[in-house]
mmCIF file of C-alpha atoms in Angstrom:
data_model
loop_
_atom_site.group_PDB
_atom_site.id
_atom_site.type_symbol
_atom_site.label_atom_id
_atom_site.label_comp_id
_atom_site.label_asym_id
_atom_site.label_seq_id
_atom_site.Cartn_x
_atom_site.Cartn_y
_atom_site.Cartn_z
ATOM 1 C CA UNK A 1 -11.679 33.905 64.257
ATOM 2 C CA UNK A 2 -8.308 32.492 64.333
ATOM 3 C CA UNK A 3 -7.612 28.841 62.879
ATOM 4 C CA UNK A 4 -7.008 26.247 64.854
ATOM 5 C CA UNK A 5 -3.515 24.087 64.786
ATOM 6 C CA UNK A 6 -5.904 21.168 63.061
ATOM 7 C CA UNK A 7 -6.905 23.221 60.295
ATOM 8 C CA UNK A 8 -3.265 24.581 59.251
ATOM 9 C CA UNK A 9 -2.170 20.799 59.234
ATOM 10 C CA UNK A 10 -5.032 19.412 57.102
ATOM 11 C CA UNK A 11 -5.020 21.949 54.975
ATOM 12 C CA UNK A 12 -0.918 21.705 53.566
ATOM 13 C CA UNK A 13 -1.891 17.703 53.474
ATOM 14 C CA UNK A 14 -4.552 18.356 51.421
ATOM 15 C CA UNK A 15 -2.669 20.448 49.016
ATOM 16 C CA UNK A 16 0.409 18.041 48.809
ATOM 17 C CA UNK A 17 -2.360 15.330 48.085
ATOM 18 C CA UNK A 18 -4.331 17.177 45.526
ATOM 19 C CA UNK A 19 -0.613 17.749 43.716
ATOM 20 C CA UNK A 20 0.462 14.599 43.706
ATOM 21 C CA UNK A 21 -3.347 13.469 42.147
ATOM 22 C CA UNK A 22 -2.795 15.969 39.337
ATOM 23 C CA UNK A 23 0.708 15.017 38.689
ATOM 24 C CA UNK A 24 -0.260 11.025 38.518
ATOM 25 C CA UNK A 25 -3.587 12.107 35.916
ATOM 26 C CA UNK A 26 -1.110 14.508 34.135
ATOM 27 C CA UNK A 27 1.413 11.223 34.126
ATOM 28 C CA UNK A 28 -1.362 8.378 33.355
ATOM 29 C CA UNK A 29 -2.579 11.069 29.921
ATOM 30 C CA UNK A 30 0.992 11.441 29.143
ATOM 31 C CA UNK A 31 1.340 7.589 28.527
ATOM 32 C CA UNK A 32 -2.380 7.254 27.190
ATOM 33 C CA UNK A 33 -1.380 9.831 24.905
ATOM 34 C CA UNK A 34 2.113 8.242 24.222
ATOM 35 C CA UNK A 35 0.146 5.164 23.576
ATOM 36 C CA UNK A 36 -2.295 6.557 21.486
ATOM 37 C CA UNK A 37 0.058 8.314 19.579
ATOM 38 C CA UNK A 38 2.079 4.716 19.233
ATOM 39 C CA UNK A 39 -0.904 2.712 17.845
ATOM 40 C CA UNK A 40 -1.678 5.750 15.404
ATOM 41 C CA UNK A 41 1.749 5.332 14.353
ATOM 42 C CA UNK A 42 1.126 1.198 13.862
ATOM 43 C CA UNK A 43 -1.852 2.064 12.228
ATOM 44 C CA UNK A 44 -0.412 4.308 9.673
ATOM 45 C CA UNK A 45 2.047 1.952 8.892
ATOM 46 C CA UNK A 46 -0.117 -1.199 8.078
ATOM 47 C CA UNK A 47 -2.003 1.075 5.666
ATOM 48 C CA UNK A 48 1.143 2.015 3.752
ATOM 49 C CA UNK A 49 2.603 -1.398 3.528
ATOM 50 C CA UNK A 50 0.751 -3.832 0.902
ATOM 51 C CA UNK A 51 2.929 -6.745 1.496
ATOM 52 C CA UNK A 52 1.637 -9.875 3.053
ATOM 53 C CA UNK A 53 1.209 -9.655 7.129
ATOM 54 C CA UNK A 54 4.390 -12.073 8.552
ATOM 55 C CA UNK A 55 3.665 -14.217 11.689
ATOM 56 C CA UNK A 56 5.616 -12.422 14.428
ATOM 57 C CA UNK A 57 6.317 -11.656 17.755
ATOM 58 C CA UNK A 58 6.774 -8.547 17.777
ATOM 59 C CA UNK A 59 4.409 -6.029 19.529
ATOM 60 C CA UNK A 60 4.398 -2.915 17.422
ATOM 61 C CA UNK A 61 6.811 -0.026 18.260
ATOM 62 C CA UNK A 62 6.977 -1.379 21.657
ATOM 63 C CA UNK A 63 8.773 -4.423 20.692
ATOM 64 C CA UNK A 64 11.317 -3.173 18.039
ATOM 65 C CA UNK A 65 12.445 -0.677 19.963
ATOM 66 C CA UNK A 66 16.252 -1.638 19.654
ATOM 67 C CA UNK A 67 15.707 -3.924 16.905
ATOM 68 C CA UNK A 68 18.068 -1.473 14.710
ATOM 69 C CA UNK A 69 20.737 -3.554 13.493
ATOM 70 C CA UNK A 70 21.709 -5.897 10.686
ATOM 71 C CA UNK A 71 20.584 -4.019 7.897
ATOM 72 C CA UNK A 72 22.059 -5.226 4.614
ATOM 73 C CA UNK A 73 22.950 -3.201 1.913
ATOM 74 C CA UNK A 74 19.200 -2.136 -0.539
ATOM 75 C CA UNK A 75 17.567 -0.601 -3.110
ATOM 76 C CA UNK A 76 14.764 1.137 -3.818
ATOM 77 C CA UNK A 77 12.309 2.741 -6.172
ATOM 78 C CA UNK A 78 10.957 6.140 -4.923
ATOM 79 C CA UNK A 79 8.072 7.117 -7.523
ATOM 80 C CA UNK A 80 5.752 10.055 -6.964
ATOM 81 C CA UNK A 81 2.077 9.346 -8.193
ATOM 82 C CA UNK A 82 0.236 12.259 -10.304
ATOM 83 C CA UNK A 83 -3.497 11.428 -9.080
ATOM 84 C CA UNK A 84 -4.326 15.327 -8.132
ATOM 85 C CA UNK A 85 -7.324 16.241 -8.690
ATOM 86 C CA UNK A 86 -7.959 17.520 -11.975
ATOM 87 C CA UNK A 87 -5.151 15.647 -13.922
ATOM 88 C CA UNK A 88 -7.529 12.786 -15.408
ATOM 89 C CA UNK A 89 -6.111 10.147 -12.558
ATOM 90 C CA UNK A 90 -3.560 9.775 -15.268
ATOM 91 C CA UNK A 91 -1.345 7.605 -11.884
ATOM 92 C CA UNK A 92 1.703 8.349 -13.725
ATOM 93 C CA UNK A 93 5.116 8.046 -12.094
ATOM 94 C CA UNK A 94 5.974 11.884 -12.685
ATOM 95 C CA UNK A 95 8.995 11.138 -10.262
ATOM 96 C CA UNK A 96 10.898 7.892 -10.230
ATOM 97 C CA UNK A 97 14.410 7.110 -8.417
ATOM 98 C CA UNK A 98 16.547 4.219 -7.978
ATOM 99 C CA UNK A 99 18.120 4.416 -4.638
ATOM 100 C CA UNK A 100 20.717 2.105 -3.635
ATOM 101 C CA UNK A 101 21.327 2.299 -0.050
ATOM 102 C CA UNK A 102 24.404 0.801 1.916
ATOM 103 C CA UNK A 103 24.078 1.472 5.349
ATOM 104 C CA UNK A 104 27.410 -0.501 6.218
ATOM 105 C CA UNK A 105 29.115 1.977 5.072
ATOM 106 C CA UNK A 106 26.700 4.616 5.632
ATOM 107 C CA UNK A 107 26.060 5.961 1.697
ATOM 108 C CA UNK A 108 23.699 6.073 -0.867
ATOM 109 C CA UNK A 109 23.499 6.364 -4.319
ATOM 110 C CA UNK A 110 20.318 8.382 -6.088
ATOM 111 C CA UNK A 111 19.607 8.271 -9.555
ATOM 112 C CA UNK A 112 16.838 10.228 -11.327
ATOM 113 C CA UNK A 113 15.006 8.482 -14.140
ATOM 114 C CA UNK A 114 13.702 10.899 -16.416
ATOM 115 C CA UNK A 115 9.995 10.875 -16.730
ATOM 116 C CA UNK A 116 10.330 10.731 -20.486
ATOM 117 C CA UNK A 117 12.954 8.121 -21.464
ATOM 118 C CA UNK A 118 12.040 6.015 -23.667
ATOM 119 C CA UNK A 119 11.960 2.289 -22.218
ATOM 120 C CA UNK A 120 11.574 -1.136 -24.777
ATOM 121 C CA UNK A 121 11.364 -4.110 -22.548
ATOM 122 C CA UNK A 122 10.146 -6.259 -25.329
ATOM 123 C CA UNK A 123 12.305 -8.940 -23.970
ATOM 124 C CA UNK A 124 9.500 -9.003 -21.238
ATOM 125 C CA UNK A 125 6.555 -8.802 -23.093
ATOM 126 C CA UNK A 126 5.733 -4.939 -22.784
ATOM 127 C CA UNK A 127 5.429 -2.523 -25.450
ATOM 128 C CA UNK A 128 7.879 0.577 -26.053
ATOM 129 C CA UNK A 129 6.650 3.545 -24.125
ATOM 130 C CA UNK A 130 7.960 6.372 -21.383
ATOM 131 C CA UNK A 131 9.428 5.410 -18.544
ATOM 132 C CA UNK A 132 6.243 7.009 -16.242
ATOM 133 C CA UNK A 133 3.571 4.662 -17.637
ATOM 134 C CA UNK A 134 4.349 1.420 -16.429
ATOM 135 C CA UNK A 135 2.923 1.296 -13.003
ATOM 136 C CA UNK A 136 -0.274 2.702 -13.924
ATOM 137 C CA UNK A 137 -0.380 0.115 -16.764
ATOM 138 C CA UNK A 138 0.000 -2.471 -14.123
ATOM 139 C CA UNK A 139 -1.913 -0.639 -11.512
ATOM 140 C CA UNK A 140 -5.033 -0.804 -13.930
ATOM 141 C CA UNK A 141 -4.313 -4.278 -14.713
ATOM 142 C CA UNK A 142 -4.253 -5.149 -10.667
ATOM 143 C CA UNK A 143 -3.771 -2.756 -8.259
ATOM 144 C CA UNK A 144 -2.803 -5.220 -5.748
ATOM 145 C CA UNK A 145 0.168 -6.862 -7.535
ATOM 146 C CA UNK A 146 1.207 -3.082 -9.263
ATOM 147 C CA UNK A 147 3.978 -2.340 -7.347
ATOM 148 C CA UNK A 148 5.307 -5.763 -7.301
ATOM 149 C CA UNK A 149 5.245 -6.429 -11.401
ATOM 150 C CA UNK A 150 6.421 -2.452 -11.762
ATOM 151 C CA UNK A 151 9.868 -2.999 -9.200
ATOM 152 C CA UNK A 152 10.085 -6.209 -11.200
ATOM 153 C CA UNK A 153 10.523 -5.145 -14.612
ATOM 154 C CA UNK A 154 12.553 -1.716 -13.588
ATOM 155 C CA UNK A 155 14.516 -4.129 -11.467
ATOM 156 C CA UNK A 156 15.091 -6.261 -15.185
ATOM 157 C CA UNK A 157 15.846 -3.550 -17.518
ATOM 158 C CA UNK A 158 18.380 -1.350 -14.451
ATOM 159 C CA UNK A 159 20.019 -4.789 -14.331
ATOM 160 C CA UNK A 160 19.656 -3.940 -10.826
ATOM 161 C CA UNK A 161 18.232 -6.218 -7.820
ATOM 162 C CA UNK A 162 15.109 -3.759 -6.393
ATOM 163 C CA UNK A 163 14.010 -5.068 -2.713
ATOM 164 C CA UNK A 164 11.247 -2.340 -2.373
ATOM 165 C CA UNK A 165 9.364 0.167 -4.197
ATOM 166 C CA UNK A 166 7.057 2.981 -2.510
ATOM 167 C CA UNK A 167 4.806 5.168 -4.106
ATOM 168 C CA UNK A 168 3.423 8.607 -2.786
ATOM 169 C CA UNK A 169 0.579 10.825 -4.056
ATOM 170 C CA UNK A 170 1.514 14.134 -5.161
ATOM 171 C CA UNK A 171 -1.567 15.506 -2.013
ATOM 172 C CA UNK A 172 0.528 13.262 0.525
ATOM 173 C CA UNK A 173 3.981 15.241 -0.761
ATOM 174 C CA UNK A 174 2.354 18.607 -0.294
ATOM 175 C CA UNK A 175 1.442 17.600 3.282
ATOM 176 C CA UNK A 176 4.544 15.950 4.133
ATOM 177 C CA UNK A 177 5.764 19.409 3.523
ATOM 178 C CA UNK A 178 3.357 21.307 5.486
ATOM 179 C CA UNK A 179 3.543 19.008 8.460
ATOM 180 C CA UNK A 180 7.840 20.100 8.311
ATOM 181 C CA UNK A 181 7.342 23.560 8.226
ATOM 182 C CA UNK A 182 7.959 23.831 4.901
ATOM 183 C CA UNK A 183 11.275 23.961 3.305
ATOM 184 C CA UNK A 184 14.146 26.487 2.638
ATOM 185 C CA UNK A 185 15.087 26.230 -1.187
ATOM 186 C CA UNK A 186 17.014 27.839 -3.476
ATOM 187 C CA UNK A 187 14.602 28.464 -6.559
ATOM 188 C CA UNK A 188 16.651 28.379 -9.540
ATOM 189 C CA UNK A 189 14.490 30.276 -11.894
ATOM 190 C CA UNK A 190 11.412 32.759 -12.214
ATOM 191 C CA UNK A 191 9.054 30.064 -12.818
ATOM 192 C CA UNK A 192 5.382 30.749 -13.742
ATOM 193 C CA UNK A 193 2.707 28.455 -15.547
ATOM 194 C CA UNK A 194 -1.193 28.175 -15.381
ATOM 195 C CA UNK A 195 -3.808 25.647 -16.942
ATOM 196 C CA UNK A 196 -7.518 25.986 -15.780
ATOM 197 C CA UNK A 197 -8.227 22.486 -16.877
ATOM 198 C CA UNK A 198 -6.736 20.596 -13.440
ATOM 199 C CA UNK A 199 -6.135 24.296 -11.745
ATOM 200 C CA UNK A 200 -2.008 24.135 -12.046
ATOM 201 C CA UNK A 201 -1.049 27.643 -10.705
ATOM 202 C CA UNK A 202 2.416 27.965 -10.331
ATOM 203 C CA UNK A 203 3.846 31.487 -9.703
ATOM 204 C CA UNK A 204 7.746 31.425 -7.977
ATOM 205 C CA UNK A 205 10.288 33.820 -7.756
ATOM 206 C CA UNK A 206 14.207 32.957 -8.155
ATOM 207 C CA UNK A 207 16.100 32.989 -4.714
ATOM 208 C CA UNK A 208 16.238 31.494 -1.643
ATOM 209 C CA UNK A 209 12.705 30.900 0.224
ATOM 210 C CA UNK A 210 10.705 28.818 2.243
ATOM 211 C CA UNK A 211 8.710 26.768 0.645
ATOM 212 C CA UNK A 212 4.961 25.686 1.490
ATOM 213 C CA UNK A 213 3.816 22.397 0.483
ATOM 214 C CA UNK A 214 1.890 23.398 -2.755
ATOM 215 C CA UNK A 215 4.903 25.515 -3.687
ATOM 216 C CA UNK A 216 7.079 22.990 -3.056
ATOM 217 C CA UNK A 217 5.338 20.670 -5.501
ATOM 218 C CA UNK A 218 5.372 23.468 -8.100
ATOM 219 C CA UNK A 219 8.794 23.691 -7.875
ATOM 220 C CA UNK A 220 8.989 20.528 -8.732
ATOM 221 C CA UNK A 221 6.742 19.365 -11.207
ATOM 222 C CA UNK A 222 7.610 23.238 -13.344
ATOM 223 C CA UNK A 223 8.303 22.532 -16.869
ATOM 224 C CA UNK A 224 6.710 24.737 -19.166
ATOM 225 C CA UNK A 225 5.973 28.326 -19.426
ATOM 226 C CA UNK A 226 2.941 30.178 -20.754
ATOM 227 C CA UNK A 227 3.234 33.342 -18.716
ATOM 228 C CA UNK A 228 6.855 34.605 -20.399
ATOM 229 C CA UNK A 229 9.380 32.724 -17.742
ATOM 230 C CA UNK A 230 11.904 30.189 -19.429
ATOM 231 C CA UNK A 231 10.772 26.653 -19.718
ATOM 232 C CA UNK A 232 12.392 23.893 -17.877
ATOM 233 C CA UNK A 233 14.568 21.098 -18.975
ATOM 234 C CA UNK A 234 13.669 17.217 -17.792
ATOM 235 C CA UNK A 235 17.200 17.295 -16.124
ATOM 236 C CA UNK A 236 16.785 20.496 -14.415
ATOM 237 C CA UNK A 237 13.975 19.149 -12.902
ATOM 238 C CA UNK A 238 15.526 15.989 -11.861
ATOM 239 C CA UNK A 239 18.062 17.945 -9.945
ATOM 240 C CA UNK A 240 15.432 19.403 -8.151
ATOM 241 C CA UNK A 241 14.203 15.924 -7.079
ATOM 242 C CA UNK A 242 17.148 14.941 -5.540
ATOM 243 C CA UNK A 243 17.617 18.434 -3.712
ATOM 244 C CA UNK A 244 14.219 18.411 -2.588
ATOM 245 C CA UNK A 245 14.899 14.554 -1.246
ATOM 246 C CA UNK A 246 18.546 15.836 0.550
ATOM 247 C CA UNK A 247 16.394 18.348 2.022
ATOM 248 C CA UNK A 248 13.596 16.008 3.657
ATOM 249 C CA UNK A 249 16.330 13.703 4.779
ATOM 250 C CA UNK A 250 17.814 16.836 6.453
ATOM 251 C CA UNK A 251 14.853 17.601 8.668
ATOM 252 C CA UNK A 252 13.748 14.459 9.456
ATOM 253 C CA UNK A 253 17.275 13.421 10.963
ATOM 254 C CA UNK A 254 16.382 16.039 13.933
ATOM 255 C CA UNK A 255 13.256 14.035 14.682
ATOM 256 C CA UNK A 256 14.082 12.195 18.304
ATOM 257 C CA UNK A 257 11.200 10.042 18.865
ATOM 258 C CA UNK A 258 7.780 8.755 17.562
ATOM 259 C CA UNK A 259 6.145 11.920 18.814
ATOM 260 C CA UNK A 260 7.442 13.863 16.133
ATOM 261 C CA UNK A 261 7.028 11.289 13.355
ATOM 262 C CA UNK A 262 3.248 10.835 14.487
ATOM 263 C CA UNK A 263 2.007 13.686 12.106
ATOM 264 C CA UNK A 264 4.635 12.372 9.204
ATOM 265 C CA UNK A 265 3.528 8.457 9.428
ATOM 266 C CA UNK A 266 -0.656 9.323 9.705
ATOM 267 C CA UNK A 267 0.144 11.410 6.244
ATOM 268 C CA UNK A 268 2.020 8.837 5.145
ATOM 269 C CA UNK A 269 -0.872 6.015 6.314
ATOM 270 C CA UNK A 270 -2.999 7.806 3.537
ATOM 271 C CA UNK A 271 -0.615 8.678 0.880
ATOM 272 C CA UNK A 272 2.000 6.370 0.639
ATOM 273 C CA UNK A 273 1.927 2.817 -0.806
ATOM 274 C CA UNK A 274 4.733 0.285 -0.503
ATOM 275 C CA UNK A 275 5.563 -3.159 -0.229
ATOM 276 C CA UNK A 276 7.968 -3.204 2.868
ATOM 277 C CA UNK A 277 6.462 -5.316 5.481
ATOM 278 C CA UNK A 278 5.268 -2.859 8.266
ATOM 279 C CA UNK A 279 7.350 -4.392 10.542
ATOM 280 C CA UNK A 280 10.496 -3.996 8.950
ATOM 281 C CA UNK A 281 8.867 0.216 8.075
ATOM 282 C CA UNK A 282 8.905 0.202 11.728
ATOM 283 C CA UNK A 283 12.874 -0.517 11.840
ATOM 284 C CA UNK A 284 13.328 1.827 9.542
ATOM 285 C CA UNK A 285 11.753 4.360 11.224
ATOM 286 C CA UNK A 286 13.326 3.654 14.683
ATOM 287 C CA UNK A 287 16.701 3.159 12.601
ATOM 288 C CA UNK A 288 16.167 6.560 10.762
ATOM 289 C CA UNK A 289 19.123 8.280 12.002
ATOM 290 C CA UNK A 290 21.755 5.327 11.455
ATOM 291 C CA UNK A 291 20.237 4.887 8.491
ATOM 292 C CA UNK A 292 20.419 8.094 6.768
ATOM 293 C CA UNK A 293 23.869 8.043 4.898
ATOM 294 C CA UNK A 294 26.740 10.487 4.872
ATOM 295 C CA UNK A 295 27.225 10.888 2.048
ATOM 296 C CA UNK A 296 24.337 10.389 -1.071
ATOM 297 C CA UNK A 297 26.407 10.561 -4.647
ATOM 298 C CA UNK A 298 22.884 12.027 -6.919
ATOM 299 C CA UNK A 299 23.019 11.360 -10.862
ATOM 300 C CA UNK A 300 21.201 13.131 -13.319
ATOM 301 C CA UNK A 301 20.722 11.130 -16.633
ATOM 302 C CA UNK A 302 21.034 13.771 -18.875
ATOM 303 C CA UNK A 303 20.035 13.505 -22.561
ATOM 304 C CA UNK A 304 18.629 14.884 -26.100
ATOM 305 C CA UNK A 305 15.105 15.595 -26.514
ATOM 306 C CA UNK A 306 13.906 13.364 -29.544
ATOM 307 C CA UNK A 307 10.589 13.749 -29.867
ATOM 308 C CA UNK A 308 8.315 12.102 -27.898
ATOM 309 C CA UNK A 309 11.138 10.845 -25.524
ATOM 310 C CA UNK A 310 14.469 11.464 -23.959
ATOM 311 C CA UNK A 311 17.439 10.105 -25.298
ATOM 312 C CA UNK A 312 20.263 9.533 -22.931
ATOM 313 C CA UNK A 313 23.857 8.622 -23.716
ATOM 314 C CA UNK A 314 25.441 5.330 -23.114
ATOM 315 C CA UNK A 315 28.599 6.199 -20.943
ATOM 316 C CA UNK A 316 26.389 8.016 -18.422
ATOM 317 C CA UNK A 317 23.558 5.052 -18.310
ATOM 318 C CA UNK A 318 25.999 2.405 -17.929
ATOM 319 C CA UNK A 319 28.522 4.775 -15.410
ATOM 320 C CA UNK A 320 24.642 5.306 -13.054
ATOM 321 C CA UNK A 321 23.664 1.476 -13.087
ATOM 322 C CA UNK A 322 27.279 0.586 -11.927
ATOM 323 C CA UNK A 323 27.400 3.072 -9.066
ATOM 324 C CA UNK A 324 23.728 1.437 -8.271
ATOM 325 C CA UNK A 325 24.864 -1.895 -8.114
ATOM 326 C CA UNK A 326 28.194 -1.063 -6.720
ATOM 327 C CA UNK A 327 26.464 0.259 -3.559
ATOM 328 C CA UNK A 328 24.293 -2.577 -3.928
ATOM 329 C CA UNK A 329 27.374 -5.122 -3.193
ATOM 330 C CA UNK A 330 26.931 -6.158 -6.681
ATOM 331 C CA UNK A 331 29.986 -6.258 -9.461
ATOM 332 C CA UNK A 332 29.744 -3.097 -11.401
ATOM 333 C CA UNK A 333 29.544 -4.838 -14.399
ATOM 334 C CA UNK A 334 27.064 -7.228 -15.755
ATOM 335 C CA UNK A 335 28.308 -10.927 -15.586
ATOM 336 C CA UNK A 336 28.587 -12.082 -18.866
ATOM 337 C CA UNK A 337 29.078 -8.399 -21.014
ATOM 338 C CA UNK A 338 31.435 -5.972 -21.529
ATOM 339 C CA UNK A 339 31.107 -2.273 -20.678
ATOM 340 C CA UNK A 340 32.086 -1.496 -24.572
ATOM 341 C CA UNK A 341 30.679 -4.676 -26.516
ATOM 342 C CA UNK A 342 27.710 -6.534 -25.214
ATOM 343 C CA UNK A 343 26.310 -4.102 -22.430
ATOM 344 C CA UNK A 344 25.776 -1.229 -25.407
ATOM 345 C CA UNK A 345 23.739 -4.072 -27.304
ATOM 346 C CA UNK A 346 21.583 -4.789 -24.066
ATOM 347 C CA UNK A 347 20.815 -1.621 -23.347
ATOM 348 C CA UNK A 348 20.372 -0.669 -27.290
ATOM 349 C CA UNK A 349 17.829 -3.074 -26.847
ATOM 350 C CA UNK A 350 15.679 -1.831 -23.700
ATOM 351 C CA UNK A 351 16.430 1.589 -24.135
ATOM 352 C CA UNK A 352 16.513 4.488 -27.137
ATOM 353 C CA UNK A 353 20.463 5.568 -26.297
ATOM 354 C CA UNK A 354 23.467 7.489 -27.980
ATOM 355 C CA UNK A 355 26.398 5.291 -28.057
ATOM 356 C CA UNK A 356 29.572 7.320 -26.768
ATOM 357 C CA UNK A 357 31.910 7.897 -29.441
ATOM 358 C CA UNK A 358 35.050 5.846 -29.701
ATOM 359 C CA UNK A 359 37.954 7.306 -30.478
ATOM 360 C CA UNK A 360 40.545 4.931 -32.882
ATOM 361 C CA UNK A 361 43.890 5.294 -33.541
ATOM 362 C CA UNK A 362 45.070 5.577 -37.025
ATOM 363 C CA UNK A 363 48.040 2.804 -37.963
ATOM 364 C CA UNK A 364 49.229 4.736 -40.599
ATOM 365 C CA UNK A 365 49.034 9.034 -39.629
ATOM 366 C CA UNK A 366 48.806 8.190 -35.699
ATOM 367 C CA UNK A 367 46.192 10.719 -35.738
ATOM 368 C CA UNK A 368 42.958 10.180 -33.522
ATOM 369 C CA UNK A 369 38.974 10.451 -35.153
ATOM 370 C CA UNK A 370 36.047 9.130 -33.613
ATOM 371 C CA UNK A 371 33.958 6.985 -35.163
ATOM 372 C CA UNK A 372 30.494 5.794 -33.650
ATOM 373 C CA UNK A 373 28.578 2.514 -32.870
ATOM 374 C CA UNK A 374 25.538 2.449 -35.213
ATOM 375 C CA UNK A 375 21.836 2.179 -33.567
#
């Protein structure tokens, strides 16, 4: 039976309408999705920040979008949080930076504290102990005011203004990691380590690899050795830090819109704690790409080992808390000291340093010897 002219035209109509109902359902879940994956991303963000909510008008991502100028010149404290399971929920600060961030003219400056220098802020009330105790001395205290009284009293000794401090869990790093990808890195050593008690397993080859998420954090955290592969210095693993952080900055500069940090931000919603305002976290993150500098200057504080702490020396703590403060907008040098008289006595005072030798001219041979401050 042949089809009559009415059929043939009713059925092409009915084809170009069932199209153009799937298109509009395939459009309407795109931008339910979109949505969703928008007030996920909200979400995630009120849970990291612990600062008070601020009256505004702003409607989430929706209304900052383009709301990515006037940022002033910052700093930071990046810590990473030991709370693994298995390590006693010790909450020490295993990693802690000071990150001064100028996005004028588009550089940073990173500084690695090391876990184990010793800090004295008697001055303040606080007893002499490693730099990585404080915030889960304060976090015991009150959990709610612990990142607030820890950037304060870092902010005190560094002689440095802090205007936010964020903490992450060393299971929120790992993910982080996973949700990239993981990351190429050039392992520097054989490095190999393994206590049953809180099931550390760390087995890496030297070379360039990609790193999972759990590797990653064993590349970071190695120290010692019980399985015949050298043992890691404090500043070796500081290094590491700040490569590791180049190399997250890296790969999140590619991202291009809040569909690719949705994964990043519902990791970070559980993991990370911080008192930026969520509104101004949602800035950053629309901002990330102007904000990222061009060039990051990274510091090591290097040092002796004197047991139980690290001992750094004077010329390179004062030389890092300048270039902080410097990119801060700040004078380099305290107002009030001297970078060879009083400063040396502050920081004698809040910290267990080396005074750099001075070198002094003899009137009489014209012959140079050094000749050191005293403790």
């Amino acid at each position: 039976m042949v089809p009559s002219r009415q059929n043939l035209t009713i059925k092409p109509r009915k084809t170009l309408r069932n199209v153009i109902i799937g298109l509009a359902l395939l459009g309407v879940g795109a931008v339910a999705y979109a949505g969703y994956l928008l007030h996920q991303a909200d979400k995630a963000l009120e849970n990291m920040s612990v600062a008070p909510p601020v009256k505004t008008t702003q409607q989430g991502f929706n209304g900052l979008v383009g709301s990515t100028e006037n940022f002033k010149p910052m700093t930071f404290l990046l810590t990473g949080i030991d709370n693994r399971e298995g390590s006693g929920g010790s909450l020490n600060t295993d990693v802690l930076m000071l990150v001064s961030l100028n996005p004028e003219t588009r550089s940073a400056t990173v500084v690695s504290i090391p876990r184990d220098l010793e800090m004295k802020p008697k001055e303040f009330g606080l007893s002499s102990q490693k730099a990585n105790y404080y915030y889960a001395y304060y976090y015991i205290q009150d959990k709610d005011t612990a990142i607030q009284k820890t950037k304060e009293l870092y902010g005190n000794m560094f002689n440095v203004p802090i205007d936010y401090m964020a903490a992450i869990n060393f299971d929120g790093f790992r993910n982080v990691v996973d949700e990239l990808g993981g990351i190429e890195m050039n392992v520097d050593m054989d490095m190999r380590y393994v206590d049953d008690e809180d099931g550390t397993d760390i087995n890496l080859k030297k070379g360039f690899q990609t790193l999972n998420g759990k590797q990653m954090l064993d590349f970071l955290r190695y120290r010692k050795s019980n399985r015949g592969t050298e043992e890691s210095s404090d500043l070796a693993r500081n290094q590491r830090q700040q490569e590791v952080l180049d190399k997250l900055l890296q790969k999140m500069t590619s991202f291009s819109g809040i569909t690719q940090w949705s994964g990043l931000l519902k990791i970070a919603g559980e993991s990370v704690k911080t008192d930026i305002p969520s509104d101004e976290l949602r800035r950053f993150v629309l901002s990330f790409q102007k904000l990222k500098p061009d060039h990051i200057e990274f510091i090591h504080l290097d040092g002796r080992w004197d047991s139980p702490f690290i001992v750094v020396k004077e010329d390179e703590l004062t030389a890092a808390i300048a270039s902080l403060r410097t990119q801060r907008g700040l004078p380099a040098e305290i107002p009030g000291t001297t970078v060879t008289g009083s400063t040396y006595s502050l920081y004698s005072k809040r910290f267990g340093i080396d005074p750099t030798p001075v070198k002094i001219k003899e009137k009489e041979t014209g012959t140079m010897i050094k000749n050191s401050r005293s403790r």
